[in-house]
Coordinates of C-alpha atoms in Angstrom, one line a residue:
M1 CA -2.8 -22.9 72.1
A2 CA -1.8 -26.5 72.4
R3 CA -5.3 -27.6 71.5
L4 CA -5.4 -25.0 68.6
R5 CA -2.1 -26.1 67.0
P6 CA -3.6 -29.1 65.1
L7 CA -6.3 -26.9 63.7
L8 CA -3.8 -24.2 62.7
L9 CA -1.7 -26.9 60.9
L10 CA -4.8 -28.1 59.1
C11 CA -5.6 -24.5 58.0
F12 CA -2.0 -24.0 56.9
A13 CA -2.0 -27.2 54.8
A14 CA -5.3 -26.2 53.2
L15 CA -3.8 -22.8 52.3
L16 CA -0.8 -24.4 50.7
A17 CA -3.1 -26.7 48.7
A18 CA -5.1 -23.8 47.6
C19 CA -2.0 -21.8 46.5
S20 CA -0.6 -24.8 44.7
S21 CA -3.8 -25.0 42.5
S22 CA -4.3 -21.2 42.2
P23 CA -4.3 -19.6 38.7
S24 CA -1.0 -17.9 39.4
S25 CA 0.8 -21.2 39.9
T26 CA -0.7 -22.8 36.8
L27 CA 0.1 -19.7 34.8
G28 CA 3.9 -19.8 35.6
E29 CA 6.4 -17.0 35.9
L30 CA 7.8 -14.9 33.1
P31 CA 11.6 -15.0 32.5
R32 CA 13.6 -12.6 34.6
T33 CA 16.7 -10.7 33.5
P34 CA 19.5 -13.4 33.8
Q35 CA 22.8 -12.8 35.5
A36 CA 24.6 -15.1 33.1
S37 CA 25.5 -14.7 29.5
T38 CA 23.6 -16.3 26.6
Q39 CA 26.2 -19.0 26.2
Q40 CA 26.2 -19.8 30.0
L41 CA 22.4 -20.1 29.9
L42 CA 22.6 -22.5 27.0
Q43 CA 25.3 -24.5 28.8
Q44 CA 23.2 -24.7 31.9
A45 CA 20.3 -25.9 29.8
Q46 CA 22.3 -28.9 28.7
D47 CA 22.7 -30.1 32.3
S48 CA 19.1 -29.4 33.5
S49 CA 15.8 -31.2 33.5
P50 CA 13.7 -30.8 30.3
E51 CA 11.4 -28.2 32.0
K52 CA 14.2 -26.2 33.5
A53 CA 16.2 -26.4 30.2
A54 CA 13.2 -24.9 28.3
Q55 CA 13.0 -22.0 30.7
L56 CA 16.8 -21.4 30.4
R57 CA 16.6 -21.4 26.6
L58 CA 13.7 -19.0 26.7
A59 CA 15.7 -16.6 28.8
A60 CA 18.7 -17.0 26.5
A61 CA 16.5 -16.3 23.4
Q62 CA 15.2 -13.1 25.0
Q63 CA 18.7 -12.0 25.9
S64 CA 20.0 -12.7 22.4
Y65 CA 17.1 -10.8 20.9
Q66 CA 17.7 -7.8 23.1
Q67 CA 21.4 -7.8 21.9
G68 CA 20.2 -7.7 18.3
N69 CA 21.4 -11.2 17.4
L70 CA 18.3 -12.3 15.5
K71 CA 19.9 -15.4 13.9
Q72 CA 20.9 -16.8 17.3
T73 CA 17.5 -15.9 18.7
G74 CA 15.9 -17.9 15.9
D75 CA 18.3 -20.9 16.4
I76 CA 17.5 -21.0 20.1
L77 CA 13.7 -20.7 19.6
R78 CA 13.8 -23.6 17.2
Q79 CA 15.3 -25.8 20.0
L80 CA 12.5 -24.8 22.4
D81 CA 9.6 -27.2 23.1
L82 CA 6.7 -25.0 24.1
A83 CA 4.9 -27.9 25.6
L84 CA 7.4 -27.9 28.4
L85 CA 6.6 -24.3 29.4
K86 CA 3.7 -22.9 31.4
P87 CA 1.1 -20.6 29.8
A88 CA 2.9 -17.3 30.7
Q89 CA 6.1 -18.6 29.3
Q90 CA 4.4 -19.9 26.2
I91 CA 2.9 -16.4 25.6
F92 CA 6.3 -14.9 26.2
A93 CA 8.0 -17.3 23.7
S94 CA 5.3 -16.9 21.1
T95 CA 5.5 -13.1 21.3
L96 CA 9.2 -13.3 20.9
A97 CA 8.8 -15.6 17.9
A98 CA 6.3 -13.1 16.4
E99 CA 8.7 -10.3 16.8
L100 CA 11.4 -12.3 15.1
A101 CA 9.1 -13.1 12.2
L102 CA 8.2 -9.4 11.8
A103 CA 11.9 -8.5 11.8
D104 CA 12.3 -11.1 9.0
G105 CA 9.4 -9.6 7.0
N106 CA 7.0 -12.4 7.6
P107 CA 3.8 -11.0 9.2
Q108 CA 1.8 -14.2 8.5
Q109 CA 4.2 -16.3 10.4
A110 CA 4.1 -13.7 13.2
L111 CA 0.3 -13.9 13.3
A112 CA 0.5 -17.7 13.4
A113 CA 2.8 -17.6 16.4
L114 CA 0.3 -15.3 18.2
Q115 CA -2.5 -17.9 17.7
H116 CA -1.2 -20.1 20.5
P117 CA -4.0 -21.2 22.9
A118 CA -2.1 -19.8 25.9
F119 CA -3.0 -16.3 24.7
E120 CA -6.5 -16.9 26.2
R121 CA -4.8 -16.0 29.6
L122 CA -2.9 -12.9 28.3
G123 CA -5.1 -10.7 30.6
E124 CA -3.7 -12.4 33.7
L125 CA -0.1 -11.5 32.8
P126 CA 1.8 -8.3 34.0
L127 CA 0.8 -5.2 32.2
D128 CA 4.1 -4.8 30.3
Q129 CA 3.7 -8.2 28.8
Q130 CA 0.1 -7.6 27.8
I131 CA 1.2 -4.4 26.0
R132 CA 4.1 -6.1 24.3
S133 CA 2.0 -9.0 22.9
R134 CA -0.9 -6.7 21.9
L135 CA 1.3 -4.2 20.0
V136 CA 3.2 -7.0 18.3
R137 CA -0.1 -8.4 17.1
A138 CA -1.2 -4.9 15.9
Q139 CA 2.1 -4.5 14.0
A140 CA 1.7 -8.0 12.4
L141 CA -1.8 -7.2 11.3
E142 CA -0.8 -3.9 9.7
A143 CA 2.2 -5.6 8.0
D144 CA -0.3 -8.2 6.6
K145 CA -2.5 -5.3 5.3
Q146 CA -5.3 -6.2 7.8
L147 CA -5.7 -2.5 8.6
L148 CA -9.1 -2.6 10.3
A149 CA -8.1 -5.5 12.5
A150 CA -4.8 -3.7 13.4
A151 CA -6.8 -0.6 14.3
R152 CA -9.1 -2.6 16.5
E153 CA -6.2 -4.2 18.3
R154 CA -4.6 -0.7 19.0
V155 CA -8.0 0.7 20.2
E156 CA -8.3 -2.2 22.6
S157 CA -4.7 -1.7 23.8
A158 CA -5.0 2.1 24.3
P159 CA -6.3 1.9 27.9
L160 CA -3.2 0.0 28.9
L161 CA -0.8 2.6 27.6
S162 CA 0.6 5.8 29.0
G163 CA 3.2 8.5 28.1
A164 CA 5.0 8.3 24.7
S165 CA 3.7 4.8 23.9
A166 CA 0.1 6.0 24.3
E167 CA 0.8 9.0 22.0
D168 CA 2.4 6.7 19.4
N169 CA -0.5 4.3 19.5
H170 CA -3.0 7.2 19.2
E171 CA -1.3 8.4 16.0
A172 CA -1.0 4.8 14.7
I173 CA -4.8 4.3 15.0
W174 CA -5.4 7.3 12.8
R175 CA -2.8 6.2 10.3
L176 CA -4.6 2.9 10.0
V177 CA -8.1 4.3 9.9
S178 CA -7.2 7.0 7.3
A179 CA -5.8 4.3 5.0
L180 CA -9.0 2.3 5.0
P181 CA -11.3 2.4 1.9
R182 CA -14.6 4.0 2.6
D183 CA -16.5 0.7 2.4
E184 CA -14.7 -0.4 5.5
L185 CA -15.4 2.8 7.5
Q186 CA -18.6 1.4 8.9
Q187 CA -20.1 1.2 12.4
D188 CA -18.4 -1.3 14.8
S189 CA -19.6 -2.9 18.0
D190 CA -16.8 -1.1 19.9
P191 CA -18.0 2.5 20.3
T192 CA -14.4 3.9 20.5
L193 CA -13.4 2.2 17.2
S194 CA -16.8 3.3 15.7
G195 CA -15.9 6.9 16.5
W196 CA -12.5 6.6 14.8
L197 CA -14.1 5.0 11.7
A198 CA -16.7 7.8 11.6
L199 CA -14.0 10.4 11.8
G200 CA -12.1 8.7 8.9
D201 CA -15.3 8.6 6.9
T202 CA -16.2 12.2 7.5
V203 CA -12.7 13.4 6.4
K204 CA -12.8 11.2 3.3
Q205 CA -16.3 12.4 2.3
A206 CA -15.3 16.1 2.4
G207 CA -13.9 17.4 -0.8
T208 CA -12.1 20.7 -0.4
L209 CA -9.8 21.7 2.5
N210 CA -12.4 24.0 3.9
Q211 CA -15.0 21.2 3.8
Q212 CA -12.6 18.9 5.6
Q213 CA -11.9 21.4 8.3
N214 CA -15.6 21.9 8.9
A215 CA -16.2 18.2 8.9
I216 CA -13.6 17.6 11.6
E217 CA -15.0 20.3 13.8
H218 CA -18.5 19.0 13.4
W219 CA -17.3 15.5 14.3
R220 CA -15.6 16.8 17.4
Q221 CA -18.8 18.6 18.5
Q222 CA -20.7 15.3 18.1
N223 CA -18.1 13.2 19.9
P224 CA -16.6 15.5 22.6
Q225 CA -15.4 12.7 24.9
H226 CA -13.8 10.5 22.2
P227 CA -10.0 10.1 22.5
A228 CA -9.5 11.7 19.0
A229 CA -11.6 14.7 20.0
L230 CA -9.7 15.1 23.3
R231 CA -6.4 15.0 21.4
L232 CA -6.7 15.4 17.7
P233 CA -4.2 13.2 15.7
E234 CA -1.3 15.3 14.5
P235 CA -2.2 15.1 10.7
L236 CA -5.7 16.4 11.4
G237 CA -4.2 19.1 13.7
K238 CA -2.1 20.2 10.7
L239 CA -5.1 20.1 8.4
L240 CA -7.0 22.5 10.8
R241 CA -4.0 24.8 10.9
L242 CA -3.8 25.1 7.1
E243 CA -5.0 28.4 5.8
A244 CA -8.0 27.7 3.7
Q245 CA -7.5 29.4 0.4
P246 CA -10.4 28.3 -1.8
L247 CA -9.5 27.5 -5.4
T248 CA -11.7 29.4 -7.8
H249 CA -9.8 29.8 -11.0
I250 CA -7.8 27.2 -13.0
A251 CA -6.0 27.3 -16.4
L252 CA -6.0 23.9 -18.2
L253 CA -3.0 23.9 -20.5
L254 CA -3.1 21.3 -23.4
P255 CA -2.1 21.2 -27.1
T256 CA -4.8 21.4 -29.8
D257 CA -2.3 20.6 -32.6
G258 CA 0.4 18.1 -33.1
P259 CA 0.9 14.4 -32.1
L260 CA -0.5 14.9 -28.6
A261 CA -3.7 16.6 -29.7
G262 CA -5.7 13.3 -29.5
P263 CA -4.6 12.3 -26.0
A264 CA -5.1 16.0 -24.9
R265 CA -8.7 15.9 -26.0
A266 CA -9.4 12.9 -23.9
L267 CA -7.7 14.5 -20.9
R268 CA -9.6 17.7 -21.4
D269 CA -13.0 15.9 -21.8
G270 CA -12.4 13.8 -18.7
F271 CA -11.4 16.9 -16.7
L272 CA -14.5 18.9 -17.9
A273 CA -16.8 16.0 -17.3
A274 CA -15.6 15.8 -13.7
H275 CA -16.2 19.6 -13.4
L276 CA -19.7 19.3 -14.7
Q277 CA -20.5 16.5 -12.3
A278 CA -19.2 18.6 -9.4
Q279 CA -21.3 21.5 -10.6
A280 CA -24.4 19.3 -10.8
E281 CA -23.8 18.2 -7.2
Q282 CA -23.2 21.9 -6.2
R283 CA -19.7 21.1 -5.0
T284 CA -17.9 23.8 -6.9
E285 CA -17.9 27.4 -8.2
L286 CA -14.6 26.9 -10.1
K287 CA -13.8 28.9 -13.2
I288 CA -11.8 27.1 -15.9
E289 CA -9.7 28.8 -18.5
L290 CA -8.5 26.7 -21.5
Y291 CA -5.0 27.5 -22.8
D292 CA -3.4 26.0 -25.9
S293 CA 0.1 24.9 -25.2
S294 CA 0.9 24.5 -28.9
R295 CA 0.4 28.2 -29.4
I296 CA 2.3 29.6 -26.4
A297 CA 5.7 30.9 -27.3
S298 CA 7.4 30.8 -23.9
I299 CA 7.0 29.8 -20.3
D300 CA 7.2 33.5 -19.3
E301 CA 4.4 34.4 -21.7
L302 CA 2.3 31.6 -20.2
Y303 CA 2.6 32.8 -16.6
Q304 CA 2.2 36.5 -17.6
R305 CA -1.1 35.6 -19.3
A306 CA -2.2 33.5 -16.3
A307 CA -1.5 36.4 -13.9
R308 CA -3.5 38.8 -16.0
D309 CA -6.4 36.3 -16.0
G310 CA -6.4 35.9 -12.2
V311 CA -5.5 32.2 -12.5
Q312 CA -4.5 30.5 -9.2
L313 CA -3.3 27.1 -10.6
I314 CA -2.1 25.8 -13.9
I315 CA -2.9 22.2 -14.9
G316 CA -0.5 21.1 -17.7
P317 CA 1.5 21.1 -19.9
L318 CA 1.3 17.6 -21.3
E319 CA 4.4 17.7 -23.5
K320 CA 7.4 16.1 -21.8
E321 CA 9.9 18.7 -23.1
Q322 CA 7.8 21.5 -21.7
V323 CA 7.7 19.8 -18.3
R324 CA 11.5 19.4 -18.4
K325 CA 11.8 23.2 -19.0
L326 CA 9.5 23.9 -16.0
A327 CA 11.5 21.5 -13.9
D328 CA 14.8 23.4 -14.8
R329 CA 13.5 26.6 -13.2
Q330 CA 14.4 27.6 -9.7
A331 CA 10.8 28.7 -9.0
L332 CA 7.5 29.1 -10.8
P333 CA 5.2 32.2 -10.4
L334 CA 2.1 29.9 -9.9
P335 CA 1.5 26.4 -8.6
T336 CA 1.5 24.0 -11.6
L337 CA 0.3 20.5 -11.9
A338 CA 2.1 19.1 -15.0
L339 CA 0.4 16.2 -16.8
N340 CA 3.7 14.4 -17.5
Y341 CA 7.0 13.8 -15.7
S342 CA 10.4 15.4 -16.0
D343 CA 13.5 13.2 -16.1
A344 CA 14.1 10.9 -13.2
G345 CA 16.5 12.7 -10.7
Q346 CA 15.7 16.1 -12.1
I347 CA 15.2 18.5 -9.1
A348 CA 12.1 20.5 -9.8
P349 CA 11.0 23.8 -8.2
P350 CA 8.6 23.5 -5.2
Q351 CA 5.7 25.0 -7.1
L352 CA 5.7 22.1 -9.6
F353 CA 3.6 19.0 -9.1
Q354 CA 3.7 16.2 -11.6
F355 CA 1.1 13.6 -12.6
G356 CA 0.8 11.1 -15.3
L357 CA 0.1 7.5 -16.3
A358 CA 3.7 6.4 -15.3
A359 CA 4.4 2.8 -16.4
E360 CA 7.0 2.7 -13.5
D361 CA 4.1 2.9 -11.0
E362 CA 2.6 -0.2 -12.6
A363 CA 6.0 -2.0 -12.5
R364 CA 6.2 -1.3 -8.8
E365 CA 2.6 -2.6 -8.4
V366 CA 3.6 -5.9 -10.1
A367 CA 6.4 -6.3 -7.6
H368 CA 4.2 -5.8 -4.6
R369 CA 1.4 -8.0 -5.9
A370 CA 3.7 -10.9 -6.8
W371 CA 5.4 -10.6 -3.5
A372 CA 2.1 -10.6 -1.6
D373 CA 1.1 -13.7 -3.6
G374 CA 4.1 -15.5 -2.2
H375 CA 6.5 -15.3 -5.1
R376 CA 10.2 -14.7 -4.6
R377 CA 12.1 -15.4 -7.8
A378 CA 11.2 -13.7 -11.1
I379 CA 12.2 -13.4 -14.8
A380 CA 11.3 -10.3 -16.8
L381 CA 10.4 -9.6 -20.4
T382 CA 9.8 -6.0 -21.4
T383 CA 9.4 -4.1 -24.7
R384 CA 12.6 -3.1 -26.3
G385 CA 13.7 0.6 -26.1
D386 CA 13.9 3.4 -23.5
W387 CA 10.3 2.8 -22.2
G388 CA 10.9 -0.9 -21.6
N389 CA 14.3 -0.2 -20.0
R390 CA 12.7 2.2 -17.5
V391 CA 9.9 -0.2 -16.7
Q392 CA 12.3 -3.1 -16.2
Q393 CA 14.5 -1.0 -13.9
A394 CA 11.6 0.2 -11.8
F395 CA 10.5 -3.4 -11.4
R396 CA 14.0 -4.6 -10.6
Q397 CA 14.5 -1.9 -8.0
S398 CA 11.2 -2.5 -6.2
W399 CA 11.4 -6.2 -6.4
Q400 CA 14.9 -6.3 -4.9
E401 CA 13.9 -3.8 -2.2
L402 CA 11.2 -6.3 -1.1
G403 CA 13.7 -9.0 -1.0
G404 CA 13.0 -10.8 -4.3
T405 CA 15.5 -12.1 -6.8
L406 CA 15.4 -11.2 -10.5
V407 CA 16.9 -14.3 -12.0
A408 CA 17.0 -13.2 -15.6
A409 CA 15.6 -10.4 -17.9
D410 CA 15.4 -9.7 -21.6
S411 CA 13.8 -7.2 -24.0
I412 CA 11.2 -8.4 -26.6
G413 CA 12.7 -8.5 -30.0
Q414 CA 11.1 -9.4 -33.4
P415 CA 8.3 -12.0 -33.3
V416 CA 10.6 -14.7 -34.8
E417 CA 13.0 -14.1 -31.9
L418 CA 10.5 -14.5 -29.1
A419 CA 10.5 -18.3 -28.8
G420 CA 14.3 -18.4 -28.6
Q421 CA 14.3 -15.6 -26.0
I422 CA 11.8 -17.3 -23.7
A423 CA 13.7 -20.6 -24.1
R424 CA 16.9 -18.9 -22.9
L425 CA 15.1 -17.2 -20.0
L426 CA 13.7 -20.6 -19.0
Q427 CA 17.0 -22.5 -19.8
L428 CA 14.9 -24.9 -21.8
T429 CA 16.7 -28.1 -22.6
S430 CA 16.0 -30.2 -25.7
G431 CA 15.7 -33.9 -25.9
D432 CA 13.1 -36.6 -25.6
T433 CA 11.8 -35.0 -22.4
P434 CA 12.5 -31.2 -22.6
T435 CA 12.8 -29.5 -19.2
R436 CA 13.0 -25.9 -18.0
R437 CA 14.5 -24.3 -15.0
Q438 CA 12.5 -24.7 -11.8
D439 CA 13.9 -21.8 -9.8
V440 CA 11.5 -19.2 -11.2
D441 CA 8.2 -18.3 -9.6
F442 CA 6.7 -16.0 -12.2
L443 CA 7.3 -13.9 -15.3
F444 CA 7.0 -10.1 -15.2
L445 CA 5.7 -8.8 -18.6
A446 CA 5.5 -5.3 -19.9
A447 CA 4.4 -5.5 -23.5
T448 CA 1.8 -4.4 -26.1
P449 CA -1.4 -6.5 -26.6
Q450 CA 0.1 -7.9 -29.9
Q451 CA 3.4 -8.9 -28.2
A452 CA 1.6 -10.3 -25.1
Q453 CA -0.6 -12.4 -27.4
Q454 CA 2.5 -14.3 -28.5
V455 CA 4.0 -14.7 -25.0
K456 CA 1.4 -17.0 -23.4
P457 CA 1.2 -19.5 -26.3
T458 CA 5.0 -19.6 -26.5
L459 CA 5.1 -20.4 -22.7
V460 CA 2.7 -23.3 -23.3
F461 CA 4.9 -24.5 -26.2
Q462 CA 8.0 -24.2 -24.0
Y463 CA 6.6 -26.4 -21.3
A464 CA 5.9 -23.4 -19.0
D465 CA 2.1 -23.1 -19.2
D466 CA 2.0 -23.3 -15.4
L467 CA 4.3 -20.3 -14.9
P468 CA 2.3 -17.3 -13.5
V469 CA 2.5 -14.1 -15.6
Y470 CA 2.1 -10.6 -14.0
A471 CA 1.8 -7.7 -16.4
T472 CA 1.3 -3.9 -16.6
S473 CA -1.9 -2.6 -18.1
H474 CA -0.3 -2.1 -21.5
L475 CA -1.3 -5.5 -22.7
F476 CA -5.0 -4.7 -22.1
S477 CA -6.7 -3.2 -25.2
A478 CA -10.2 -3.0 -23.6
S479 CA -11.5 -4.2 -27.0
N480 CA -13.7 -6.9 -25.7
D481 CA -12.1 -9.2 -28.3
R482 CA -12.7 -12.7 -26.8
T483 CA -10.2 -14.3 -29.2
Q484 CA -7.5 -11.9 -28.1
Y485 CA -8.3 -12.4 -24.5
L486 CA -8.1 -16.2 -24.9
D487 CA -4.5 -15.8 -26.1
L488 CA -3.8 -14.0 -22.8
E489 CA -5.5 -16.6 -20.6
G490 CA -4.5 -16.6 -16.9
I491 CA -2.3 -13.4 -17.2
R492 CA -2.7 -11.1 -14.2
F493 CA -2.5 -7.3 -14.8
A494 CA -2.8 -4.0 -13.0
E495 CA -5.4 -1.6 -14.5
T496 CA -7.2 1.6 -13.8
P497 CA -10.5 1.5 -11.9
W498 CA -12.0 3.3 -14.9
L499 CA -11.5 0.4 -17.3
L500 CA -12.3 -2.3 -14.7
D501 CA -15.7 -0.9 -13.7
S502 CA -18.1 -0.1 -16.5
Q503 CA -20.7 1.0 -13.9
L504 CA -18.8 4.0 -12.6
P505 CA -21.2 7.0 -12.9
L506 CA -18.7 9.3 -14.5
R507 CA -17.6 6.7 -17.0
Q508 CA -21.2 6.0 -18.0
Q509 CA -21.8 9.8 -18.5
V510 CA -18.7 10.2 -20.6
E511 CA -19.3 7.1 -22.7
Q512 CA -22.7 8.4 -23.7
K513 CA -21.0 11.3 -25.5
W514 CA -17.6 9.7 -26.3
P515 CA -17.9 5.9 -26.7
Q516 CA -14.1 5.6 -27.1
A517 CA -13.8 6.3 -23.4
G518 CA -14.6 2.6 -22.8
S519 CA -11.5 1.6 -24.9
S520 CA -7.8 1.9 -23.8
L521 CA -8.3 5.7 -24.3
G522 CA -10.3 5.5 -21.1
R523 CA -7.1 5.7 -19.1
L524 CA -6.7 9.3 -20.4
Y525 CA -10.3 10.3 -19.6
A526 CA -9.7 8.9 -16.1
M527 CA -6.4 10.9 -15.8
G528 CA -8.3 14.1 -16.8
A529 CA -10.9 13.4 -14.1
D530 CA -8.2 12.8 -11.5
A531 CA -6.4 16.0 -12.4
Y532 CA -9.6 17.7 -11.5
L533 CA -9.8 15.7 -8.2
L534 CA -6.2 16.6 -7.4
A535 CA -6.4 20.4 -8.2
P536 CA -8.0 21.6 -4.9
R537 CA -6.1 19.1 -2.8
L538 CA -2.5 19.7 -3.5
N539 CA -1.9 21.7 -0.3
Q540 CA -3.6 19.0 1.6
L541 CA -1.3 16.3 0.1
L542 CA 1.7 18.5 1.0
A543 CA 0.6 18.9 4.6
L544 CA -0.5 15.3 5.0
P545 CA 1.8 13.0 2.9
E546 CA 0.0 9.9 4.0
T547 CA -3.2 11.1 2.4
R548 CA -4.5 8.7 -0.3
L549 CA -7.2 9.8 -2.8
D550 CA -9.4 7.2 -4.5
G551 CA -9.2 8.3 -8.1
L552 CA -10.4 6.8 -11.4
S553 CA -6.8 6.2 -12.7
G554 CA -5.8 4.6 -9.4
S555 CA -5.3 5.3 -5.7
L556 CA -3.3 8.5 -5.6
T557 CA -0.5 9.7 -3.2
L558 CA 2.1 12.4 -3.4
N559 CA 5.8 11.4 -3.0
P560 CA 8.5 13.7 -1.5
E561 CA 9.5 14.8 -5.0
R562 CA 5.9 16.1 -5.5
R563 CA 5.1 13.4 -8.1
I564 CA 1.8 11.7 -7.9
E565 CA 2.1 7.9 -7.6
R566 CA -0.7 5.5 -8.5
S567 CA -1.7 2.2 -6.9
L568 CA -4.0 0.1 -9.1
P569 CA -6.5 -2.7 -8.7
W570 CA -5.9 -6.1 -10.4
A571 CA -7.7 -8.4 -12.9
Q572 CA -6.9 -11.5 -14.9
F573 CA -7.9 -13.0 -18.3
R574 CA -10.3 -15.9 -17.6
N575 CA -12.1 -17.8 -20.4
G576 CA -12.1 -14.9 -22.8
Q577 CA -13.4 -12.4 -20.1
I578 CA -11.9 -10.0 -17.6
E579 CA -12.1 -11.1 -14.0
R580 CA -11.6 -8.6 -11.2
L581 CA -9.2 -9.9 -8.5
A582 CA -9.6 -9.2 -4.8
D583 CA -7.2 -6.7 -3.4
T584 CA -4.1 -8.1 -1.6
P585 CA -4.5 -8.5 2.2

């Protein structure tokens, strides 16, 4: 033993040296639950070495975050020098910073925090920290509208999870996949994600409820071991449980006389064109009955006639007053998809769905687009009257909910007043070097083409040619008038897919017979086609509120009040032409 002792000492020393240079020692330890208060930890940090002080501050930041004190957490993290921490602690601190950024509504800042080089060693950390960091990344990607990347992150995280967190993650994957446009539902190198994407695509391709149910079952048979086949996401489970009642008979209720006869014809022709296209593709055996709302004496007479004819669904009326009367009823004898909206706040019967080209939808679109583009302070200029007031209020509410500030607002008066109105909104000062307020990021505009043509030149005259302008579709005449478009140079606006894509097959078919479908009237043709799209899917939208239909008047969803809401693509006027803008991330 005496002779072996030196050898044992040498081995022990070698073992210590190996441990000191092992991956675990270079990785560092994660903060533990401290026994001291946040203030005590911060006090200790003041009297400690720089490395120890950084660790104490990290523990204090985590404790403060757990207690819900986000401001204090941010203050502590700003004092933290990540370079003084080891990789595990850097990952912990960066994850905490990302959580804080998400709580503050800043997903891009969160994603930046999660780019720290230390994350290359995330797989070496304890399982709970791996899960925490990965799920924060998934949440940040989703908040930043990177839905496919968020789904991929959750698919990769799934094997780490169990229990309720696994179930929540499973449902979140489907929520993300089902929100993707079809062009993103392509094969992926990850077979599990590929299966999810194929499921999303097969559900989107199917038209009617019965077709969707068959498509889901067919996918399950082809992918029996996929996580979604072993446990179908809850929305798809609901879809399978819905009783398939094929829609075979519709009444289209529109006026043939009066001030709405022209818009009604465009709606009717768009609806029937979509029906003929479906028939040509052998996708329907639907019977359509045409009713004239200008010749029906009462609501009761309407539904009595529909019952005699065997109608299952009424689409219409278009007249707002008639929609108000329907909304006043406690119940309706048949499901009805009105082509206009009742008054805001009016509680409608459960059988009444409402769909229209609501300007309020576009005002909300402007708010979301401007916010996504990084703007935070707005001024608003809208058409004078009830319509303009409603649009301005919808923008104000949505903008403030996002966290934006509406600095000032006005209604467009007579042309001779416009220069003075814009000068007041911009607080323009006179003198040798006129100046305007600098605390405004953009102008929200809801105006006619003629009004909008005056706004942009006036902004140039008022030393505000660099002020971005975001507008509703109402300024776009679709006239292909280059002179008019030049007066609107640089203005961004929301518009229907129908008017932004002249290559749409249905639009091309309709324009051959009705050339005016390529003008601003095209929005009504698109709405008619989308009423046809919605008709067999109303029960699906009720059962699956997150369902989004890609229509020709916009991307369509159903809100809790059973009103169809539209999201629209974006374009801008550039050199006398219309330039399609990329979707926001």
